[in-house]
Amino acid sequence: MNYNFQFKTYQRPFKIPLKTAHGIWKIREGIILSLTDKHGNIGQGEIAPLSWFGSETLEDALAFCQQLPHLISTEIIFTIPDCLPACQFGFESAFIELSSNNAVDLSQLQYSGLLPTGEMVLTHWKTLFQQGYQTFKWKIGVDKITEEINIFQRLVNIIIETLSHSQKIRLRLDANGGLTLEEAEKWLETCDLINATQELIEIEFLEQPLSINQFDLMLELCDRYSTPLALDESVANLQQLTYCYQQGWSDIFVIKPAIFGSPKKLKNFCQNNQIDSVFSSVFETDIGQQSALKLASELLLYNRAVGFGVNHWFV
Ligand SMILES: O=C(O)CCC(=O)C1=CC=C[C@@H](O)[C@@H]1C(=O)O
Ligand SMILES: [Mg+2]
């Protein structure tokens, strides 16, 4: 079958520029595409590249869209090259929307709220907590480790003072590969101590403590500390995830569906391999988020909160 293909770009400024170990991110840019079949049914998809995470650039994605004819076949959709993972996601998502009528129940998903870096976390966490979040992610590796661990300890104490004994909070730390081995060890000692002594708080995992090329060191850290580790940048697409799985990673895999590649191939991998996954946003719009959350609700092995509590980052 052939589909009428249209696309347009978008820009969404962050309310507060997002600081990570990769740098400062001010505007989320992407492409919204639509496929219209001969009956006039429309399926929408989103191409939300994140080149510093390993996907194609927005320019690559635009060039791919611009060279396509206005009428595209199913074959074109399912033969988009692996070097264009965000395009694979965007086109397949639109196709899935067109070809499946079953509504997916997203109501069982728990969400993780993304906290601001630095001291703002000490006041901002309460706003998200009052909105109902019970899982939070905080980015580290942005300031000096002594400052960040100090803020973290103050955050833990504030949370413990706020919670009633029936509540439990999960905290995730994300270093974006920005720690040295010694700093990762210091963070993991801190997390292990909290997990061993605090009832009301669980440090759920430390995400991507080291860089992609330090996989073996992260594998060793899994054996030395009880706080789980999560790979994110190391498993940004199917090829990387397959490699880390085959090399023996058995802790957590962060999957960012919008830049991961073909949803069909992701489903196939997760249905053939039991991985402990956390699904995560790349700050896409509702169009990409709906497609990503449908995948999460189908593929989550454990009910880990999805990292999509990010809309408050936009104006
Ligand atoms: O995973 C989440 O909880 C929210 C999304 C998130 O943290 C990220 C999205 C995109 C790039 C990074 O800044 C960051 C991450 O590294 O996970
Ligand atoms: Mg991450």
mmCIF file of C-alpha atoms and ligand atoms in Angstrom:
data_model
loop_
_atom_site.group_PDB
_atom_site.id
_atom_site.type_symbol
_atom_site.label_atom_id
_atom_site.label_comp_id
_atom_site.label_asym_id
_atom_site.label_seq_id
_atom_site.Cartn_x
_atom_site.Cartn_y
_atom_site.Cartn_z
ATOM 1 C CA MET A 1 0.000 0.000 0.000
ATOM 2 C CA ASN A 2 1.156 3.584 -0.644
ATOM 3 C CA TYR A 3 0.776 6.564 1.680
ATOM 4 C CA ASN A 4 0.698 10.284 1.113
ATOM 5 C CA PHE A 5 3.669 11.597 3.097
ATOM 6 C CA GLN A 6 3.951 15.056 4.643
ATOM 7 C CA PHE A 7 6.296 16.498 7.297
ATOM 8 C CA LYS A 8 7.089 19.715 9.132
ATOM 9 C CA THR A 9 9.741 20.776 11.645
ATOM 10 C CA TYR A 10 9.106 22.129 15.175
ATOM 11 C CA GLN A 11 11.124 23.938 17.856
ATOM 12 C CA ARG A 12 10.269 23.778 21.595
ATOM 13 C CA PRO A 13 12.370 25.950 23.963
ATOM 14 C CA PHE A 14 13.043 24.507 27.440
ATOM 15 C CA LYS A 15 11.679 26.632 30.311
ATOM 16 C CA ILE A 16 15.049 26.140 32.006
ATOM 17 C CA PRO A 17 17.973 25.011 29.790
ATOM 18 C CA LEU A 18 18.731 21.385 30.618
ATOM 19 C CA LYS A 19 22.190 20.934 32.149
ATOM 20 C CA THR A 20 23.810 17.504 31.773
ATOM 21 C CA ALA A 21 27.363 16.185 31.653
ATOM 22 C CA HIS A 22 26.998 16.498 27.846
ATOM 23 C CA GLY A 23 26.435 20.262 28.119
ATOM 24 C CA ILE A 24 23.465 22.681 28.111
ATOM 25 C CA TRP A 25 20.368 21.991 25.957
ATOM 26 C CA LYS A 26 18.130 25.012 25.232
ATOM 27 C CA ILE A 27 15.732 24.027 22.420
ATOM 28 C CA ARG A 28 14.207 20.645 21.505
ATOM 29 C CA GLU A 29 13.831 20.475 17.705
ATOM 30 C CA GLY A 30 12.210 17.709 15.696
ATOM 31 C CA ILE A 31 9.924 16.699 12.825
ATOM 32 C CA ILE A 32 6.254 15.730 12.845
ATOM 33 C CA LEU A 33 5.282 13.498 9.916
ATOM 34 C CA SER A 34 1.953 12.196 8.671
ATOM 35 C CA LEU A 35 1.004 9.243 6.473
ATOM 36 C CA THR A 36 -2.429 9.284 4.775
ATOM 37 C CA ASP A 37 -3.815 6.109 3.223
ATOM 38 C CA LYS A 38 -6.161 5.852 0.225
ATOM 39 C CA HIS A 39 -9.192 5.929 2.561
ATOM 40 C CA GLY A 40 -8.088 9.233 4.073
ATOM 41 C CA ASN A 41 -6.961 7.702 7.401
ATOM 42 C CA ILE A 42 -4.025 9.599 8.904
ATOM 43 C CA GLY A 43 -1.217 8.282 11.089
ATOM 44 C CA GLN A 44 1.201 10.710 12.743
ATOM 45 C CA GLY A 45 4.776 10.080 13.895
ATOM 46 C CA GLU A 46 7.628 12.083 15.367
ATOM 47 C CA ILE A 47 11.298 12.196 14.471
ATOM 48 C CA ALA A 48 13.126 13.542 17.574
ATOM 49 C CA PRO A 49 16.863 13.085 16.968
ATOM 50 C CA LEU A 50 19.404 13.360 19.777
ATOM 51 C CA SER A 51 22.755 13.306 17.975
ATOM 52 C CA TRP A 52 24.847 13.725 21.172
ATOM 53 C CA PHE A 53 23.172 10.515 22.333
ATOM 54 C CA GLY A 54 24.174 8.667 19.179
ATOM 55 C CA SER A 55 21.162 9.126 16.881
ATOM 56 C CA GLU A 56 21.245 10.873 13.525
ATOM 57 C CA THR A 57 21.289 14.679 13.469
ATOM 58 C CA LEU A 58 18.164 16.712 12.732
ATOM 59 C CA GLU A 59 19.854 17.706 9.456
ATOM 60 C CA ASP A 60 20.317 14.011 8.519
ATOM 61 C CA ALA A 61 16.652 13.314 9.294
ATOM 62 C CA LEU A 62 15.475 16.346 7.311
ATOM 63 C CA ALA A 63 17.637 15.365 4.322
ATOM 64 C CA PHE A 64 16.126 11.863 4.435
ATOM 65 C CA CYS A 65 12.566 13.253 4.508
ATOM 66 C CA GLN A 66 13.276 15.777 1.734
ATOM 67 C CA GLN A 67 14.552 13.113 -0.678
ATOM 68 C CA LEU A 68 11.416 10.962 -0.281
ATOM 69 C CA PRO A 69 8.572 11.117 -2.847
ATOM 70 C CA HIS A 70 5.150 12.434 -1.724
ATOM 71 C CA LEU A 71 3.778 8.904 -2.112
ATOM 72 C CA ILE A 72 5.718 6.301 -0.117
ATOM 73 C CA SER A 73 5.321 2.539 0.164
ATOM 74 C CA THR A 74 5.332 0.246 3.199
ATOM 75 C CA GLU A 75 8.610 -1.096 1.855
ATOM 76 C CA ILE A 76 10.265 2.342 2.201
ATOM 77 C CA ILE A 77 9.027 2.586 5.812
ATOM 78 C CA PHE A 78 10.525 -0.769 6.827
ATOM 79 C CA THR A 79 13.832 -0.396 4.999
ATOM 80 C CA ILE A 80 14.973 2.895 6.579
ATOM 81 C CA PRO A 81 18.676 2.333 7.374
ATOM 82 C CA ASP A 82 19.883 1.686 10.953
ATOM 83 C CA CYS A 83 21.940 4.908 10.781
ATOM 84 C CA LEU A 84 18.588 6.787 10.983
ATOM 85 C CA PRO A 85 17.037 5.340 14.194
ATOM 86 C CA ALA A 86 14.869 8.394 14.956
ATOM 87 C CA CYS A 87 13.466 8.222 11.413
ATOM 88 C CA GLN A 88 12.803 4.485 11.795
ATOM 89 C CA PHE A 89 10.818 5.272 14.972
ATOM 90 C CA GLY A 90 8.907 8.195 13.458
ATOM 91 C CA PHE A 91 7.807 6.466 10.259
ATOM 92 C CA GLU A 92 6.965 3.131 11.907
ATOM 93 C CA SER A 93 5.004 4.913 14.660
ATOM 94 C CA ALA A 94 2.866 6.641 12.015
ATOM 95 C CA PHE A 95 2.363 3.300 10.236
ATOM 96 C CA ILE A 96 1.393 1.567 13.493
ATOM 97 C CA GLU A 97 -1.119 4.335 14.253
ATOM 98 C CA LEU A 98 -2.660 3.825 10.804
ATOM 99 C CA SER A 99 -2.778 0.053 10.914
ATOM 100 C CA SER A 100 -3.805 -0.780 14.468
ATOM 101 C CA ASN A 101 -7.153 0.044 16.047
ATOM 102 C CA ASN A 102 -6.509 -1.407 19.504
ATOM 103 C CA ALA A 103 -6.298 1.313 22.173
ATOM 104 C CA VAL A 104 -3.417 0.632 24.576
ATOM 105 C CA ASP A 105 -4.066 1.072 28.320
ATOM 106 C CA LEU A 106 -1.417 3.456 29.663
ATOM 107 C CA SER A 107 -3.151 3.957 33.015
ATOM 108 C CA GLN A 108 -0.977 1.419 34.856
ATOM 109 C CA LEU A 109 2.269 3.241 34.047
ATOM 110 C CA GLN A 110 4.099 4.978 36.898
ATOM 111 C CA TYR A 111 6.032 8.127 35.958
ATOM 112 C CA SER A 112 9.413 9.427 37.121
ATOM 113 C CA GLY A 113 9.779 13.198 37.505
ATOM 114 C CA LEU A 114 12.999 14.798 36.269
ATOM 115 C CA LEU A 115 14.448 17.114 38.910
ATOM 116 C CA PRO A 116 16.588 20.202 38.185
ATOM 117 C CA THR A 117 20.333 19.976 38.775
ATOM 118 C CA GLY A 118 22.042 21.739 41.683
ATOM 119 C CA GLU A 119 20.408 23.245 44.799
ATOM 120 C CA MET A 120 17.082 23.905 43.003
ATOM 121 C CA VAL A 121 16.345 20.223 43.610
ATOM 122 C CA LEU A 122 15.912 20.917 47.352
ATOM 123 C CA THR A 123 12.772 22.966 46.785
ATOM 124 C CA HIS A 124 11.580 21.655 43.406
ATOM 125 C CA TRP A 125 11.225 17.995 44.444
ATOM 126 C CA LYS A 126 8.272 18.934 46.724
ATOM 127 C CA THR A 127 6.342 20.441 43.780
ATOM 128 C CA LEU A 128 6.625 17.174 41.864
ATOM 129 C CA PHE A 129 5.908 15.117 45.011
ATOM 130 C CA GLN A 130 2.698 17.084 45.548
ATOM 131 C CA GLN A 131 1.778 16.343 41.915
ATOM 132 C CA GLY A 132 1.894 12.646 42.843
ATOM 133 C CA TYR A 133 5.349 11.564 41.706
ATOM 134 C CA GLN A 134 6.979 8.893 43.866
ATOM 135 C CA THR A 135 9.973 8.311 41.613
ATOM 136 C CA PHE A 136 12.427 11.079 40.752
ATOM 137 C CA LYS A 137 15.556 11.390 38.664
ATOM 138 C CA TRP A 138 18.354 13.807 39.463
ATOM 139 C CA LYS A 139 21.263 14.533 37.142
ATOM 140 C CA ILE A 140 24.762 14.416 38.651
ATOM 141 C CA GLY A 141 28.259 14.879 37.237
ATOM 142 C CA VAL A 142 27.399 18.509 36.474
ATOM 143 C CA ASP A 143 29.043 20.234 39.470
ATOM 144 C CA LYS A 144 31.884 19.190 41.805
ATOM 145 C CA ILE A 145 31.184 15.810 43.430
ATOM 146 C CA THR A 146 31.615 17.165 46.977
ATOM 147 C CA GLU A 147 28.934 19.797 46.300
ATOM 148 C CA GLU A 148 26.588 17.305 44.644
ATOM 149 C CA ILE A 149 26.900 14.662 47.373
ATOM 150 C CA ASN A 150 26.293 17.380 49.969
ATOM 151 C CA ILE A 151 23.120 18.522 48.167
ATOM 152 C CA PHE A 152 22.071 14.875 47.762
ATOM 153 C CA GLN A 153 22.424 14.164 51.484
ATOM 154 C CA ARG A 154 20.365 17.308 52.247
ATOM 155 C CA LEU A 155 17.716 16.174 49.733
ATOM 156 C CA VAL A 156 17.515 12.728 51.361
ATOM 157 C CA ASN A 157 17.088 14.311 54.812
ATOM 158 C CA ILE A 158 14.405 16.745 53.568
ATOM 159 C CA ILE A 159 12.487 13.890 51.912
ATOM 160 C CA ILE A 160 12.672 11.711 55.042
ATOM 161 C CA GLU A 161 11.358 14.599 57.180
ATOM 162 C CA THR A 162 8.467 15.129 54.724
ATOM 163 C CA LEU A 163 7.325 11.545 54.223
ATOM 164 C CA SER A 164 4.843 9.717 56.423
ATOM 165 C CA HIS A 165 5.787 6.144 57.294
ATOM 166 C CA SER A 166 3.390 4.726 54.720
ATOM 167 C CA GLN A 167 5.131 6.418 51.804
ATOM 168 C CA LYS A 168 8.250 5.415 49.889
ATOM 169 C CA ILE A 169 10.266 7.467 47.426
ATOM 170 C CA ARG A 170 12.551 6.103 44.711
ATOM 171 C CA LEU A 171 15.476 8.218 43.560
ATOM 172 C CA ARG A 172 17.442 7.682 40.345
ATOM 173 C CA LEU A 173 20.803 9.345 39.713
ATOM 174 C CA ASP A 174 21.955 9.999 36.139
ATOM 175 C CA ALA A 175 25.593 10.911 35.502
ATOM 176 C CA ASN A 176 25.394 10.876 31.678
ATOM 177 C CA GLY A 177 28.772 9.170 31.642
ATOM 178 C CA GLY A 178 30.381 12.164 33.365
ATOM 179 C CA LEU A 179 32.004 10.522 36.430
ATOM 180 C CA THR A 180 35.515 9.177 36.935
ATOM 181 C CA LEU A 181 35.777 5.651 38.324
ATOM 182 C CA GLU A 182 36.661 7.061 41.755
ATOM 183 C CA GLU A 183 33.634 9.387 41.690
ATOM 184 C CA ALA A 184 31.359 6.516 40.632
ATOM 185 C CA GLU A 185 32.680 4.443 43.551
ATOM 186 C CA LYS A 186 32.040 7.350 45.943
ATOM 187 C CA TRP A 187 28.461 7.756 44.657
ATOM 188 C CA LEU A 188 27.816 4.013 44.897
ATOM 189 C CA GLU A 189 29.167 3.858 48.468
ATOM 190 C CA THR A 190 26.796 6.735 49.314
ATOM 191 C CA CYS A 191 23.838 5.005 47.631
ATOM 192 C CA ASP A 192 24.574 1.602 49.201
ATOM 193 C CA LEU A 193 24.655 3.197 52.661
ATOM 194 C CA ILE A 194 21.287 4.922 52.100
ATOM 195 C CA ASN A 195 19.741 1.703 50.751
ATOM 196 C CA ALA A 196 21.050 -0.220 53.773
ATOM 197 C CA THR A 197 19.844 2.246 56.395
ATOM 198 C CA GLN A 198 16.783 4.121 55.058
ATOM 199 C CA GLU A 199 13.299 2.574 54.916
ATOM 200 C CA LEU A 200 11.491 5.459 53.211
ATOM 201 C CA ILE A 201 13.937 6.046 50.370
ATOM 202 C CA GLU A 202 15.313 3.640 47.773
ATOM 203 C CA ILE A 203 18.118 4.665 45.429
ATOM 204 C CA GLU A 204 16.683 2.716 42.496
ATOM 205 C CA PHE A 205 19.764 2.936 40.281
ATOM 206 C CA LEU A 206 22.788 4.936 39.160
ATOM 207 C CA GLU A 207 22.423 5.633 35.430
ATOM 208 C CA GLN A 208 25.447 5.632 33.068
ATOM 209 C CA PRO A 209 28.101 6.488 35.658
ATOM 210 C CA LEU A 210 30.964 6.044 33.191
ATOM 211 C CA SER A 211 31.452 6.630 29.464
ATOM 212 C CA ILE A 212 30.390 4.227 26.723
ATOM 213 C CA ASN A 213 33.951 2.932 26.251
ATOM 214 C CA GLN A 214 34.238 2.022 29.974
ATOM 215 C CA PHE A 215 31.663 -0.791 29.737
ATOM 216 C CA ASP A 216 33.962 -3.370 31.383
ATOM 217 C CA LEU A 217 34.522 -1.065 34.395
ATOM 218 C CA MET A 218 30.728 -0.608 34.772
ATOM 219 C CA LEU A 219 30.297 -4.380 34.613
ATOM 220 C CA GLU A 220 32.780 -4.670 37.518
ATOM 221 C CA LEU A 221 30.938 -1.989 39.521
ATOM 222 C CA CYS A 222 27.760 -4.101 39.295
ATOM 223 C CA ASP A 223 29.552 -6.865 41.216
ATOM 224 C CA ARG A 224 31.072 -4.570 43.852
ATOM 225 C CA TYR A 225 28.030 -2.526 44.910
ATOM 226 C CA SER A 226 24.409 -3.436 45.663
ATOM 227 C CA THR A 227 22.822 -0.335 44.114
ATOM 228 C CA PRO A 228 21.857 -1.326 40.544
ATOM 229 C CA LEU A 229 23.445 0.373 37.563
ATOM 230 C CA ALA A 230 21.506 1.393 34.443
ATOM 231 C CA LEU A 231 23.049 1.782 30.989
ATOM 232 C CA ASP A 232 21.630 4.614 28.901
ATOM 233 C CA GLU A 233 24.080 6.179 26.416
ATOM 234 C CA SER A 234 25.679 2.705 26.109
ATOM 235 C CA VAL A 235 22.403 1.204 24.826
ATOM 236 C CA ALA A 236 20.996 4.125 22.812
ATOM 237 C CA ASN A 237 20.033 1.885 19.860
ATOM 238 C CA LEU A 238 19.383 -1.795 19.053
ATOM 239 C CA GLN A 239 22.930 -2.489 17.905
ATOM 240 C CA GLN A 240 24.459 -1.095 21.132
ATOM 241 C CA LEU A 241 21.874 -2.785 23.372
ATOM 242 C CA THR A 242 22.424 -6.168 21.683
ATOM 243 C CA TYR A 243 26.193 -5.826 22.207
ATOM 244 C CA CYS A 244 25.891 -4.965 25.942
ATOM 245 C CA TYR A 245 23.361 -7.772 26.478
ATOM 246 C CA GLN A 246 25.623 -10.284 24.742
ATOM 247 C CA GLN A 247 28.588 -9.041 26.819
ATOM 248 C CA GLY A 248 26.659 -10.026 29.953
ATOM 249 C CA TRP A 249 24.941 -6.851 31.197
ATOM 250 C CA SER A 250 22.162 -8.044 33.526
ATOM 251 C CA ASP A 251 21.345 -4.860 35.434
ATOM 252 C CA ILE A 252 19.071 -2.215 33.969
ATOM 253 C CA PHE A 253 18.748 -1.014 30.360
ATOM 254 C CA VAL A 254 17.355 2.489 29.716
ATOM 255 C CA ILE A 255 15.462 2.463 26.428
ATOM 256 C CA LYS A 256 14.684 5.752 24.695
ATOM 257 C CA PRO A 257 12.219 4.474 22.040
ATOM 258 C CA ALA A 258 12.255 7.693 19.979
ATOM 259 C CA ILE A 259 15.972 7.357 19.174
ATOM 260 C CA PHE A 260 16.298 3.576 19.620
ATOM 261 C CA GLY A 261 15.263 2.615 16.079
ATOM 262 C CA SER A 262 12.569 0.352 14.687
ATOM 263 C CA PRO A 263 9.757 -0.365 17.196
ATOM 264 C CA LYS A 264 9.195 -3.684 15.404
ATOM 265 C CA LYS A 265 12.821 -4.740 16.004
ATOM 266 C CA LEU A 266 12.685 -3.469 19.620
ATOM 267 C CA LYS A 267 9.558 -5.523 20.289
ATOM 268 C CA ASN A 268 11.197 -8.566 18.737
ATOM 269 C CA PHE A 269 14.287 -8.175 20.942
ATOM 270 C CA CYS A 270 12.291 -7.696 24.176
ATOM 271 C CA GLN A 271 10.010 -10.639 23.362
ATOM 272 C CA ASN A 272 13.038 -12.903 22.884
ATOM 273 C CA ASN A 273 15.249 -11.578 25.707
ATOM 274 C CA GLN A 274 14.129 -10.830 29.299
ATOM 275 C CA ILE A 275 15.752 -7.472 30.033
ATOM 276 C CA ASP A 276 15.105 -5.231 33.044
ATOM 277 C CA SER A 277 14.182 -2.027 31.199
ATOM 278 C CA VAL A 278 13.332 1.557 32.022
ATOM 279 C CA PHE A 279 11.662 3.508 29.220
ATOM 280 C CA SER A 280 12.803 7.103 28.903
ATOM 281 C CA SER A 281 11.861 10.290 27.104
ATOM 282 C CA VAL A 282 13.996 12.372 24.774
ATOM 283 C CA PHE A 283 11.693 15.353 25.443
ATOM 284 C CA GLU A 284 9.598 14.566 22.394
ATOM 285 C CA THR A 285 6.107 16.039 21.915
ATOM 286 C CA ASP A 286 2.913 14.179 22.814
ATOM 287 C CA ILE A 287 2.955 12.524 19.373
ATOM 288 C CA GLY A 288 6.260 10.758 19.938
ATOM 289 C CA GLN A 289 5.526 10.267 23.643
ATOM 290 C CA GLN A 290 2.263 8.383 22.967
ATOM 291 C CA SER A 291 4.054 5.991 20.608
ATOM 292 C CA ALA A 292 6.914 5.508 23.099
ATOM 293 C CA LEU A 293 4.537 4.898 26.030
ATOM 294 C CA LYS A 294 2.569 2.298 24.041
ATOM 295 C CA LEU A 295 5.831 0.418 23.536
ATOM 296 C CA ALA A 296 6.672 0.787 27.249
ATOM 297 C CA SER A 297 3.292 -0.568 28.363
ATOM 298 C CA GLU A 298 3.694 -3.577 26.069
ATOM 299 C CA LEU A 299 7.337 -4.344 26.830
ATOM 300 C CA LEU A 300 8.010 -3.435 30.484
ATOM 301 C CA LEU A 301 9.071 -6.562 32.376
ATOM 302 C CA TYR A 302 8.886 -4.949 35.845
ATOM 303 C CA ASN A 303 6.691 -1.992 36.627
ATOM 304 C CA ARG A 304 9.558 0.505 36.773
ATOM 305 C CA ALA A 305 8.433 4.120 36.429
ATOM 306 C CA VAL A 306 8.767 5.505 32.921
ATOM 307 C CA GLY A 307 11.080 8.488 32.553
ATOM 308 C CA PHE A 308 8.431 10.678 30.936
ATOM 309 C CA GLY A 309 7.751 13.112 33.765
ATOM 310 C CA VAL A 310 9.378 15.872 31.746
ATOM 311 C CA ASN A 311 6.590 18.090 30.350
ATOM 312 C CA HIS A 312 7.161 20.625 33.152
ATOM 313 C CA TRP A 313 10.478 21.417 31.433
ATOM 314 C CA PHE A 314 8.640 23.195 28.638
ATOM 315 C CA VAL A 315 6.865 26.530 28.565
HETATM 316 O O1 LIG B 1 14.773 9.456 31.724
HETATM 317 C C1 LIG B 1 14.148 10.360 32.303
HETATM 318 O O2 LIG B 1 13.725 10.246 33.447
HETATM 319 C C2 LIG B 1 13.894 11.691 31.609
HETATM 320 C C3 LIG B 1 14.691 11.895 30.325
HETATM 321 C C4 LIG B 1 16.156 12.146 30.623
HETATM 322 O O3 LIG B 1 16.578 12.112 31.763
HETATM 323 C C5 LIG B 1 17.054 12.404 29.524
HETATM 324 C C6 LIG B 1 16.607 12.548 28.248
HETATM 325 C C7 LIG B 1 17.499 12.871 27.185
HETATM 326 C C8 LIG B 1 18.821 13.114 27.445
HETATM 327 C C9 LIG B 1 19.293 13.282 28.830
HETATM 328 O O4 LIG B 1 19.220 14.626 29.200
HETATM 329 C C10 LIG B 1 18.500 12.493 29.854
HETATM 330 C C11 LIG B 1 19.125 11.118 30.065
HETATM 331 O O5 LIG B 1 20.341 10.980 29.953
HETATM 332 O O6 LIG B 1 18.421 10.156 30.401
HETATM 333 MG MG MG B 2 20.304 9.077 31.038
#
